[in-house]
Coordinates of C-alpha atoms and ligand atoms in Angstrom, one line a residue:
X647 CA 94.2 70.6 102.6
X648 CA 91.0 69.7 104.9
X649 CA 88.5 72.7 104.8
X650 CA 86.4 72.7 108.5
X651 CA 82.7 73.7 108.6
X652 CA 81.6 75.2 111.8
X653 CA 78.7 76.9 113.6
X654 CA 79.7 79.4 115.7
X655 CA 78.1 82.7 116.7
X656 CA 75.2 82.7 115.2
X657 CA 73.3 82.6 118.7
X658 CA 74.9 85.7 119.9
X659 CA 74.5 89.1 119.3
X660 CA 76.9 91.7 119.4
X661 CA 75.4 93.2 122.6
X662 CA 75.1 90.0 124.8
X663 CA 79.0 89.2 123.9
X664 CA 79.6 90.9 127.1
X665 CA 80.1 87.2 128.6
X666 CA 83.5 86.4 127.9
X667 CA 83.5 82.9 129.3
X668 CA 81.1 82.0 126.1
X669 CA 83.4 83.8 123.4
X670 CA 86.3 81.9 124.8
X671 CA 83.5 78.4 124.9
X672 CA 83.0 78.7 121.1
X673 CA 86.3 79.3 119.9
X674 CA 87.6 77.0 122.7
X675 CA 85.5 74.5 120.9
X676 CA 86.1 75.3 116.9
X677 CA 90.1 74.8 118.3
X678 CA 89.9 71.3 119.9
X679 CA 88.3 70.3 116.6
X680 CA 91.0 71.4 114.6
X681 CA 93.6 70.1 116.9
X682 CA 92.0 66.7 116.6
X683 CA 91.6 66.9 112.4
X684 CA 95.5 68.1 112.5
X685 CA 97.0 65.6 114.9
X686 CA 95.1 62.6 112.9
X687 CA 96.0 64.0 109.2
X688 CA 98.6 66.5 109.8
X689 CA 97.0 68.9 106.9
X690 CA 96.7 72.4 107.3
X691 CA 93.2 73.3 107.7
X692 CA 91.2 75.6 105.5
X693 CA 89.2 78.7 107.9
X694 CA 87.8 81.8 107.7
X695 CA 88.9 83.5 110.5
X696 CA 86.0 86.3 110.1
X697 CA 83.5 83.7 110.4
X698 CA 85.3 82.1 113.2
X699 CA 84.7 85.2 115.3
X700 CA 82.0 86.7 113.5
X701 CA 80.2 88.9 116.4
X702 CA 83.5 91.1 115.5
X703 CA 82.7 93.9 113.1
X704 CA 85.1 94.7 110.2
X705 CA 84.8 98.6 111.1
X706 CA 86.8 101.0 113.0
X707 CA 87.1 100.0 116.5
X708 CA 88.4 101.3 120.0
X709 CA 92.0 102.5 118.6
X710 CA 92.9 100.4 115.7
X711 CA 92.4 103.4 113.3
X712 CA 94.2 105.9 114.9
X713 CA 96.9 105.7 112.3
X714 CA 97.6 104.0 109.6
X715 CA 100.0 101.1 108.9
X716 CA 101.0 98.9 106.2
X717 CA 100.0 95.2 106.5
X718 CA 98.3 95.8 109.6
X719 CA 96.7 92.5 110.7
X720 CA 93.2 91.8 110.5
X721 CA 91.7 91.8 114.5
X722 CA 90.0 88.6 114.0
X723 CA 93.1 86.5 114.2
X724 CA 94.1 87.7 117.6
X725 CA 90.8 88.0 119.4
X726 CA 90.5 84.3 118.1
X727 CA 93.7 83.1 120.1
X728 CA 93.5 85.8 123.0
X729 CA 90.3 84.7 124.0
X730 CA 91.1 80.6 124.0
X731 CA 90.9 79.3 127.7
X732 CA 93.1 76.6 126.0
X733 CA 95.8 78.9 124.6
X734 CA 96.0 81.1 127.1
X735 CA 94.5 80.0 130.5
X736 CA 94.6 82.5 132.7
X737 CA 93.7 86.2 132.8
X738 CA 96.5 89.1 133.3
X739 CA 98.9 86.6 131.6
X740 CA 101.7 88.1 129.8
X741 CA 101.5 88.2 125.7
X742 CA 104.0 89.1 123.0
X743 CA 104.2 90.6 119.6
X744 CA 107.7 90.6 118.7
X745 CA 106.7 92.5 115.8
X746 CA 104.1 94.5 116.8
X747 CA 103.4 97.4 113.7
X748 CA 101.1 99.5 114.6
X749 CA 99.9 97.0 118.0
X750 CA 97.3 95.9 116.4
X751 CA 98.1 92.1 118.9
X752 CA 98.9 94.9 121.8
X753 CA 95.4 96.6 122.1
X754 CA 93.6 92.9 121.8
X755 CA 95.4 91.4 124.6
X756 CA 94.7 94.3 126.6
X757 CA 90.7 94.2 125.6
X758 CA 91.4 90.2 126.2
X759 CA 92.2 91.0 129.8
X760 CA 95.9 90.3 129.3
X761 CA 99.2 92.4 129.6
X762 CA 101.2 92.7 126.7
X763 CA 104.5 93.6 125.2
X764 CA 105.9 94.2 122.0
X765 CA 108.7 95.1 119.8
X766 CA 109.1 96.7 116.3
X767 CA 112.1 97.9 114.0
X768 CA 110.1 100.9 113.0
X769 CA 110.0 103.8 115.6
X770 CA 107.1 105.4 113.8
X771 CA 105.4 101.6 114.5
X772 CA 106.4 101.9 118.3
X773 CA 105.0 105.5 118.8
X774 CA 101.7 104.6 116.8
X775 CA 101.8 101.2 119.4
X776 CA 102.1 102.7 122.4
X777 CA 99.3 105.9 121.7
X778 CA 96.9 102.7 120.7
X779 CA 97.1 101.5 124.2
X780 CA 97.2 104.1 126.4
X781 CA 94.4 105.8 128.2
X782 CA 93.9 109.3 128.3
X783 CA 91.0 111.9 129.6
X784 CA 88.9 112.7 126.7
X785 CA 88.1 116.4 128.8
X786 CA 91.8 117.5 129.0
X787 CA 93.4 116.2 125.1
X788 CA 90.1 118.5 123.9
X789 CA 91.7 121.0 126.0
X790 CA 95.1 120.4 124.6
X791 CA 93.5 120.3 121.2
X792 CA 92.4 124.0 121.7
X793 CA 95.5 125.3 122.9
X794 CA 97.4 123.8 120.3
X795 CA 95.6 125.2 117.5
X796 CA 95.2 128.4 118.5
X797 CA 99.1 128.8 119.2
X798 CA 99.6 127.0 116.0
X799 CA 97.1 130.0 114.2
X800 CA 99.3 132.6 116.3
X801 CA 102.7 131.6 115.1
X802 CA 104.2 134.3 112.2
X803 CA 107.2 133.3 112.4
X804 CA 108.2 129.1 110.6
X805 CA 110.8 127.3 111.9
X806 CA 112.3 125.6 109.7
X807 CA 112.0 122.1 110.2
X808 CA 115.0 118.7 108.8
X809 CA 112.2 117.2 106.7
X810 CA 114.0 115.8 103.2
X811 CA 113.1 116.7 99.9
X812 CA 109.6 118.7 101.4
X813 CA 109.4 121.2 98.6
X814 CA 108.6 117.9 96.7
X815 CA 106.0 116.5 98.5
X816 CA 104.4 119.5 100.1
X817 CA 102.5 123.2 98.9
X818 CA 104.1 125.9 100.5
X819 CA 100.9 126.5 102.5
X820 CA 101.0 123.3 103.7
X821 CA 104.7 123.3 105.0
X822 CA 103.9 126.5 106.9
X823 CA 100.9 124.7 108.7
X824 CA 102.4 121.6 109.4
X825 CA 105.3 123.5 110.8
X826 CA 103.2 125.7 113.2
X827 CA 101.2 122.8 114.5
X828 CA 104.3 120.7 115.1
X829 CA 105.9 123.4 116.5
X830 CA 102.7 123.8 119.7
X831 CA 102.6 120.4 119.5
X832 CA 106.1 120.2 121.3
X833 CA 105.6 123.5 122.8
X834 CA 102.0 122.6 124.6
X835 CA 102.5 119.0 125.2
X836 CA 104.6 116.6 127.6
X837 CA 104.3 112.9 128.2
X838 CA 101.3 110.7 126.9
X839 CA 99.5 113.4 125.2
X840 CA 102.7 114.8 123.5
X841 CA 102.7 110.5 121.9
X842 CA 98.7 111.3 121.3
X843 CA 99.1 114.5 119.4
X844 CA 102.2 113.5 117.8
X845 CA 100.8 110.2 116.7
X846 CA 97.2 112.2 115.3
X847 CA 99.6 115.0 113.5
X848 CA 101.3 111.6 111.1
X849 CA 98.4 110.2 110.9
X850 CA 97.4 113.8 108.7
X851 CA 100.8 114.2 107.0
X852 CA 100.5 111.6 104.3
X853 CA 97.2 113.0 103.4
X854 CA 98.1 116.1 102.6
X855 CA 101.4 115.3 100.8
X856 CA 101.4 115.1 97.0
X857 CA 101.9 111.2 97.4
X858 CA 99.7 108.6 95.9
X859 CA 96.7 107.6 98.6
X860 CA 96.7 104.4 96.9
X861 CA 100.3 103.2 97.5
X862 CA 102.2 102.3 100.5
X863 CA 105.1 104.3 99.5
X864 CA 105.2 107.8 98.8
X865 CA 105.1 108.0 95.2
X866 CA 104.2 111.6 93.4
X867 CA 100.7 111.9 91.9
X868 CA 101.3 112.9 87.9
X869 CA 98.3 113.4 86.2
X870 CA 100.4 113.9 83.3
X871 CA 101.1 109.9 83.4
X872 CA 97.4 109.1 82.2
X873 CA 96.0 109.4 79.0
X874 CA 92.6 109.1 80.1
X875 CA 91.3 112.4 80.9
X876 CA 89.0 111.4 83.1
X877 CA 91.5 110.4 85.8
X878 CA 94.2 113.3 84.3
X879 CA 91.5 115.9 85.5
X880 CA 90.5 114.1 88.6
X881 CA 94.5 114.4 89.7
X882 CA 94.7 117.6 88.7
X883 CA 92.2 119.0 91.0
X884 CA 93.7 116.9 93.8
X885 CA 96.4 118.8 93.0
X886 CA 94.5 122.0 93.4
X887 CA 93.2 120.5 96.8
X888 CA 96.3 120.0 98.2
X889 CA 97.9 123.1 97.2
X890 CA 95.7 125.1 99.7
X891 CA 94.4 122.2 101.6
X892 CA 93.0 123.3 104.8
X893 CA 95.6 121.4 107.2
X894 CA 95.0 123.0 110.5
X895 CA 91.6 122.0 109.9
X896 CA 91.9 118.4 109.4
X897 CA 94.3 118.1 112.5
X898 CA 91.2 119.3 114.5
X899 CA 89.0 116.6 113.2
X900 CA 91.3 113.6 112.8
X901 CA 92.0 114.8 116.8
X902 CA 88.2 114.8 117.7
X903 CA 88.1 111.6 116.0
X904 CA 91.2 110.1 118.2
X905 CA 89.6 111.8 121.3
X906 CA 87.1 109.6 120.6
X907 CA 88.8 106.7 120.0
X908 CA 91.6 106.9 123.2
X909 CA 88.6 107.2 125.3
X910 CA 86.8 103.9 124.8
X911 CA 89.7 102.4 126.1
X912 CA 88.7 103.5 130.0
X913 CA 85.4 101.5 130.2
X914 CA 87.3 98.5 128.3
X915 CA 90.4 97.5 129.7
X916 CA 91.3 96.7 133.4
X917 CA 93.7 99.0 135.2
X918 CA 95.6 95.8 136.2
X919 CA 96.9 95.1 132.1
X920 CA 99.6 96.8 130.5
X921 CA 100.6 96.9 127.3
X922 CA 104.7 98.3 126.0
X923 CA 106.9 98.1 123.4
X924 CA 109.9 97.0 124.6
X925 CA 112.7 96.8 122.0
X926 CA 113.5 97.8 118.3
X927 CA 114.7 94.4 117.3
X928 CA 112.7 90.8 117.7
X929 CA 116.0 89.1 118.0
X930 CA 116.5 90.4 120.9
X931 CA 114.2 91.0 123.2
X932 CA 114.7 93.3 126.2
X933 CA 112.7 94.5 129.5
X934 CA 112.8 97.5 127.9
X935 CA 113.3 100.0 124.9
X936 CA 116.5 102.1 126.5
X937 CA 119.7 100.8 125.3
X938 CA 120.9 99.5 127.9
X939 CA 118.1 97.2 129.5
X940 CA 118.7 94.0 130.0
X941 CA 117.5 91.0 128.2
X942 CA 113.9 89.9 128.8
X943 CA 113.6 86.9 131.5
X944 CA 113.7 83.4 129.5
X945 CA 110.8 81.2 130.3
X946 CA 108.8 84.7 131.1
X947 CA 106.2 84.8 128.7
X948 CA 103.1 83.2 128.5
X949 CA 102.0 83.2 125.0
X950 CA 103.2 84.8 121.8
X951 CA 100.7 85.6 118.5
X952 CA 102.4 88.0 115.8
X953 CA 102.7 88.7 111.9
X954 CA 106.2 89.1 111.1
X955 CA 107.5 90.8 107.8
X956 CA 107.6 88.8 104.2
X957 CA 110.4 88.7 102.6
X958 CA 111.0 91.6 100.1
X959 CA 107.6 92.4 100.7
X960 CA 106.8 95.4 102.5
X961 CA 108.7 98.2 103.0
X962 CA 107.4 99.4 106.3
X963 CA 110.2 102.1 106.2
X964 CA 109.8 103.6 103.3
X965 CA 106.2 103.9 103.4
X966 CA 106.5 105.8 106.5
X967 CA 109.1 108.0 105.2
X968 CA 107.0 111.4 105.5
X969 CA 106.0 110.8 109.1
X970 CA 109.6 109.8 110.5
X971 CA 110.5 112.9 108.4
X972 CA 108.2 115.4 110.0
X973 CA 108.3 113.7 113.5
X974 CA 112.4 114.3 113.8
X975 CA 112.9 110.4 114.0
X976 CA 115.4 110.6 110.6
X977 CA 117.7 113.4 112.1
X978 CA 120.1 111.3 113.6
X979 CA 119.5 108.2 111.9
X980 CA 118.8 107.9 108.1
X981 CA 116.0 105.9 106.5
X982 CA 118.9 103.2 105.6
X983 CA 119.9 103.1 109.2
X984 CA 116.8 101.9 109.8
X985 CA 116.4 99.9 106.9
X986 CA 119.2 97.6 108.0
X987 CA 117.3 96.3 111.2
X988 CA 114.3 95.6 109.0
X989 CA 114.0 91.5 108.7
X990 CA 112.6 91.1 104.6
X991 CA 114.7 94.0 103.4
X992 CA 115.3 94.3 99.6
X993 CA 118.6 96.4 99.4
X994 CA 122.0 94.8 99.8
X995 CA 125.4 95.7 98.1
X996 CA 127.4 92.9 96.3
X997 CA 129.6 92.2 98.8
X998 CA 126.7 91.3 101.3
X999 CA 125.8 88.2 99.4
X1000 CA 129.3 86.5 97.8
X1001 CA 128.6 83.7 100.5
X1002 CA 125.4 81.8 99.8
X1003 CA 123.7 81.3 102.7
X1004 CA 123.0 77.2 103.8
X1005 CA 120.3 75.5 106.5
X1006 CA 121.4 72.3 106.7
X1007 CA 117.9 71.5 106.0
X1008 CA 117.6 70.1 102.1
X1009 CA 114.7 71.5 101.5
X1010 CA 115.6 75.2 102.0
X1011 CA 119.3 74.4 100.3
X1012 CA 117.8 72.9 97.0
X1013 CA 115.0 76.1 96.7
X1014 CA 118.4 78.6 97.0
X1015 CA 120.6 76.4 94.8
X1016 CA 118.5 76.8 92.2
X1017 CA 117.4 80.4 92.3
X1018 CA 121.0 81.4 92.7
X1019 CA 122.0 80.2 89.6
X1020 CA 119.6 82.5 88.1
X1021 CA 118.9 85.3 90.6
X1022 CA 121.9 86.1 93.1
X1023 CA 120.7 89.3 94.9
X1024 CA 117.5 87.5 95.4
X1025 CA 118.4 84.3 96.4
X1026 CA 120.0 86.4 99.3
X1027 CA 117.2 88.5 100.3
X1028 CA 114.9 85.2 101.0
X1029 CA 117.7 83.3 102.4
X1030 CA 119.0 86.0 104.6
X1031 CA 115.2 86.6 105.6
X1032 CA 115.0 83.2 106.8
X1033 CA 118.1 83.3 108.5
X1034 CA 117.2 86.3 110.3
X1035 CA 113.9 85.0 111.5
X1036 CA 115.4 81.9 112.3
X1037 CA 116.9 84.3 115.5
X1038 CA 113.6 85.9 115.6
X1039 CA 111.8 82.3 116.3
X1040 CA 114.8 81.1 118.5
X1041 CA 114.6 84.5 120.4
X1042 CA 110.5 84.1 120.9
X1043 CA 111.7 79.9 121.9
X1044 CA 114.1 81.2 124.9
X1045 CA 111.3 84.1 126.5
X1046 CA 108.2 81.6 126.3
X1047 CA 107.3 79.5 128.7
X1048 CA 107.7 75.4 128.9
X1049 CA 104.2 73.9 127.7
X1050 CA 103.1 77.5 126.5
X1051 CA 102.1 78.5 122.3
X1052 CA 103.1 80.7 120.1
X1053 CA 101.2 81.6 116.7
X1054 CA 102.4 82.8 113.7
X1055 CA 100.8 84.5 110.9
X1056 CA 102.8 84.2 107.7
X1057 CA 102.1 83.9 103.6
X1058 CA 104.0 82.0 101.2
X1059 CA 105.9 84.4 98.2
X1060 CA 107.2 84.2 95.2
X1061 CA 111.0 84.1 94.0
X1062 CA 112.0 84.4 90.2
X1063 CA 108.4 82.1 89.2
X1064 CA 108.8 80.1 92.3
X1065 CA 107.1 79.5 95.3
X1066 CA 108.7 80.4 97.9
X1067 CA 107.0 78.4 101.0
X1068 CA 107.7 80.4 103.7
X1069 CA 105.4 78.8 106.3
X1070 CA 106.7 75.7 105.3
X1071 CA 110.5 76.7 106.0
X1072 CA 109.3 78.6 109.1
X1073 CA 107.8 75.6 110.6
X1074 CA 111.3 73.6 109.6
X1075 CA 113.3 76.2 111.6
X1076 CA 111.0 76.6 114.4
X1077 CA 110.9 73.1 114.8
X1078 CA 114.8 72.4 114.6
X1079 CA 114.9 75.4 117.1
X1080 CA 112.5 73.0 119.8
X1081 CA 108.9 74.2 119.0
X1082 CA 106.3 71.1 118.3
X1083 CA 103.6 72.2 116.0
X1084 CA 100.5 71.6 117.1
X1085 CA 98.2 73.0 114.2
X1086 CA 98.0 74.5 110.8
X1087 CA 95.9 77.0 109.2
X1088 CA 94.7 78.6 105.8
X1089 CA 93.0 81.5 105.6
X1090 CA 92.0 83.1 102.5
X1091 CA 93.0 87.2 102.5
X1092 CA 89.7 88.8 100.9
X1093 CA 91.2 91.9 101.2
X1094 CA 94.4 93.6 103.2
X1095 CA 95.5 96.0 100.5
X1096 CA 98.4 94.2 101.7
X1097 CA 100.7 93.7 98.9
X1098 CA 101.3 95.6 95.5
X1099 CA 103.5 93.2 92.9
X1100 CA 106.7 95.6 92.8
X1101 CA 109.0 93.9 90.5
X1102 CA 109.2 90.5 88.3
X1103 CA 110.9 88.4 90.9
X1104 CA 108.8 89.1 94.0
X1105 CA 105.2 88.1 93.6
X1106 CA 101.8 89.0 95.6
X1107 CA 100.4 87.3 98.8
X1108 CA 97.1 85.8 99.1
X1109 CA 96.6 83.6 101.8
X1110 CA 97.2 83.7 105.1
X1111 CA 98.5 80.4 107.2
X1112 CA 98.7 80.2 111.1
X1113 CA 101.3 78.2 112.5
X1114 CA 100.3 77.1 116.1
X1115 CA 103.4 76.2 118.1
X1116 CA 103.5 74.8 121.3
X1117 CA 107.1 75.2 123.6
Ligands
SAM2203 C1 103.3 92.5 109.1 S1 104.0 93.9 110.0 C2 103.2 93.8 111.6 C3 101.9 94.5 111.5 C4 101.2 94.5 112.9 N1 100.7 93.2 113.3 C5 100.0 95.5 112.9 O1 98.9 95.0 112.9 O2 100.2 96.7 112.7 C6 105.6 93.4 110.4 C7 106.4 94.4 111.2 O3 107.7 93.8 111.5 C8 108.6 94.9 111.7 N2 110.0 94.4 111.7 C9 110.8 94.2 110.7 N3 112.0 93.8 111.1 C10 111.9 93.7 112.4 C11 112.8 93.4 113.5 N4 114.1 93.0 113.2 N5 112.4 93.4 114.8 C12 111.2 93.8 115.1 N6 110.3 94.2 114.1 C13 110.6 94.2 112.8 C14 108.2 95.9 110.7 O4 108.6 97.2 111.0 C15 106.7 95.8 110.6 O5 106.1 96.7 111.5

């Protein structure tokens, strides 16, 4: 590995980054020399991409903290490649994140000056997308904010509401408020602010649930589990908290503080850009998210930058099981149902995996052979998850543009003790699909809070590489 010293930023305050043309000069120029130091040693290069932009803060900023999201990706990477002249050439072009989250690559193109489009597997990803980059009037969602809350204070009467197992997860005073405010919510609101006050509603539901803050997944606080009494006691007054925790309240402030947020977006982003999430599934990528709609254009998009799912990794799902709960999204389809779309899922049945899957490429088929012989189910789950994004890559291929890039942000795993190189496989199959790759890069993940080591046979994630493809 080759690690790359560079100067960048250090002449430029936040405040005079206004000029654009200079951003794009100094990462423009940190790029051409790792082009260079790739094509001559074809070693992936060590960078920091928080020093690479460093005029970008680490904090909260426009709507990237609306809501949460699991493995959300760190800003720094996209403004890096947005904001290349050599990447991407021309203003108002069109960019993709075939799997968008949260839209974390949606909201920087549109900062970038670019239009943008996006798909995700997870609906409660899609809604939290599409709030993050859409304007709205500060005046009238404080409005709506009012209204909503007192009607919410009025209700006597609850309606009860599909939400699985919430006896278990939520106080009963709790369940009554959450009902009441969902219940104006969809009684005040239509359109864009219905997305805003939906999205700002989840973004409270997890925090006043009886799950774990510090996990992903909802998993039960039990102070009974520690024997240190220090922590028992701690939980147990959260406990207390929650039972009568204030939740009309919060929703007041978390909406002030997405007020807030939404409107930055006027003064920032051109009425000419557009951003959307267009389809539930990056293997096939449509004009737009109705069933029906046609297949995106091929050779229609001008540059692609996304983090896609690890295998086994992540169970975006899951974690957002209380939100697509209390948002309707898991009345007509279960949390399996949507499981089954999700590239880097974990559960299969036996019959799934009598075939093993093969790539024609050794160095895939020799890494299965072996785990197979000791780990069936997982040998499936990282060979099917390379399959799978094999269409994924092949899908991005046909919809970008001849002479155009496409970067992807990806981390190597672990399977039963091995490593599991999944940027090197990714780069095999994206090459053997047409893409040439141009450059590698390392970075080092400080800290994402992105991975918690489940289970003996998957393994955590610590660095980050950035394959930069070129059609
Ligand atoms: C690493 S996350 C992306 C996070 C995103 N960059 C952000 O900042 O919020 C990967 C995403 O891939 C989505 N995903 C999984 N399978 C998918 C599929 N078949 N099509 C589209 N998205 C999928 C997951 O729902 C998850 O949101």
């Amino acid at each position: 590995m080759t690690t790359q010293t560079h100067q960048t930023s250090t002449i430029i305050d936040n405040n005079s980054m206004g000029s654009s043309d200079l951003k794009s000069l100094i990462i423009d120029r940190e790029l051409t020399k790792f082009f260079s130091a790739y094509e001559e040693a074809k070693k992936p290069i060590e960078v920091d991409f928080r020093e690479l932009v460093d005029w970008v803060p680490y904090s909260d900023s426009y709507t990237h903290y609306i809501h949460s999201y699991p493995a959300k990706l760190i800003k720094h990477i996209p403004i890096f490649f947005l904001n290349s002249k050599i990447l991407v050439p021309e203003s108002k072009s069109l960019v993709l994140d075939p799997f968008c989250g949260s839209g974390t690559v949606l909201l920087e193109s549109l900062l970038a000056g670019h239009s943008a489009i996006g798909c995700d597997a997870n609906p409660l990803a899609r809604l939290i997308a599409k709030v993050k980059t859409t304007k709205l009037e500060a005046e009238e969602l404080h409005k709506t904010k009012a209204s909503i809350i007192l009607k919410a204070k009025r209700f006597r009467k609850i309606v009860p509401l599909n939400v699985v197992n919430v006896e278990h997860w939520f106080s009963e005073s709790t369940i009554k408020q959450l009902s009441k405010l969902y219940r104006a919510i969809n009684e005040i609101c239509t359109g864009k602010e219905l997305d805003f006050f939906l999205v700002t509603f989840s973004s409270i539901v997890k925090k006043v649930s009886y799950a774990d803050p510090n996990l992903s997944v909802p998993v039960k606080i039990k102070p009974e589990k520690y024997v240190n009494d220090v922590i028992k006691d701690r939980l147990e007054n959260k406990i207390k908290e929650l039972n009568n925790v204030d939740v009309i309240g919060l929703f007041s402030s978390q909406s002030d503080k997405n007020i807030n947020r939404v409107s930055l977006l006027d003064s920032v982003t051109s009425n000419d850009v557009t951003a959307e999430v267009v389809s539930g599934d990056a293997r096939k990528i449509t004009k737009n998210i109705d069933c029906n709609s046609e297949l995106l254009d091929s050779n229609s998009v001008d540059f692609i930058v996304t983090s896609p799912p690890y295998a086994g990794a992540q169970k975006y799902i899951r974690s957002s099981s209380l939100s697509l709960g209390w948002l309707g999204l898991c009345e007509e389809k279960s949390l399996r149902d949507y499981e089954k779309l999700n590239i880097g899922r974990e559960h299969y049945s036996k019959s799934e995996y009598v075939e093993p899957i093969r790539f024609n490429l050794s160095d895939i088929d020799v890494f299965f052979e072996e785990v197979e012989k000791e780990n069936p189910l997982r040998a499936h789950i990282n060979s099917n998850y390379l399959k799978e994004m094999e269409s994924a890559v092949s899908e991005m291929y046909r919809v970008l543009k001849n002479d155009k890039y496409c970067v992807i942000v990806i981390g190597n795993n672990e399977v039963c003790g091995r490593k599991f190189e999944t940027q090197k496989y990714i780069r095999l199959l994206a090459e053997r699909v047409g893409f040439y790759t141009k450059l590698v890069l390392v970075d080092n993940i400080h800290s994402r809070g992105l991975m918690t080591k489940r289970n003996k046979t998957a393994s955590v994630i610590n660095s980050e590489w950035i394959l930069v493809f070129k059609k």
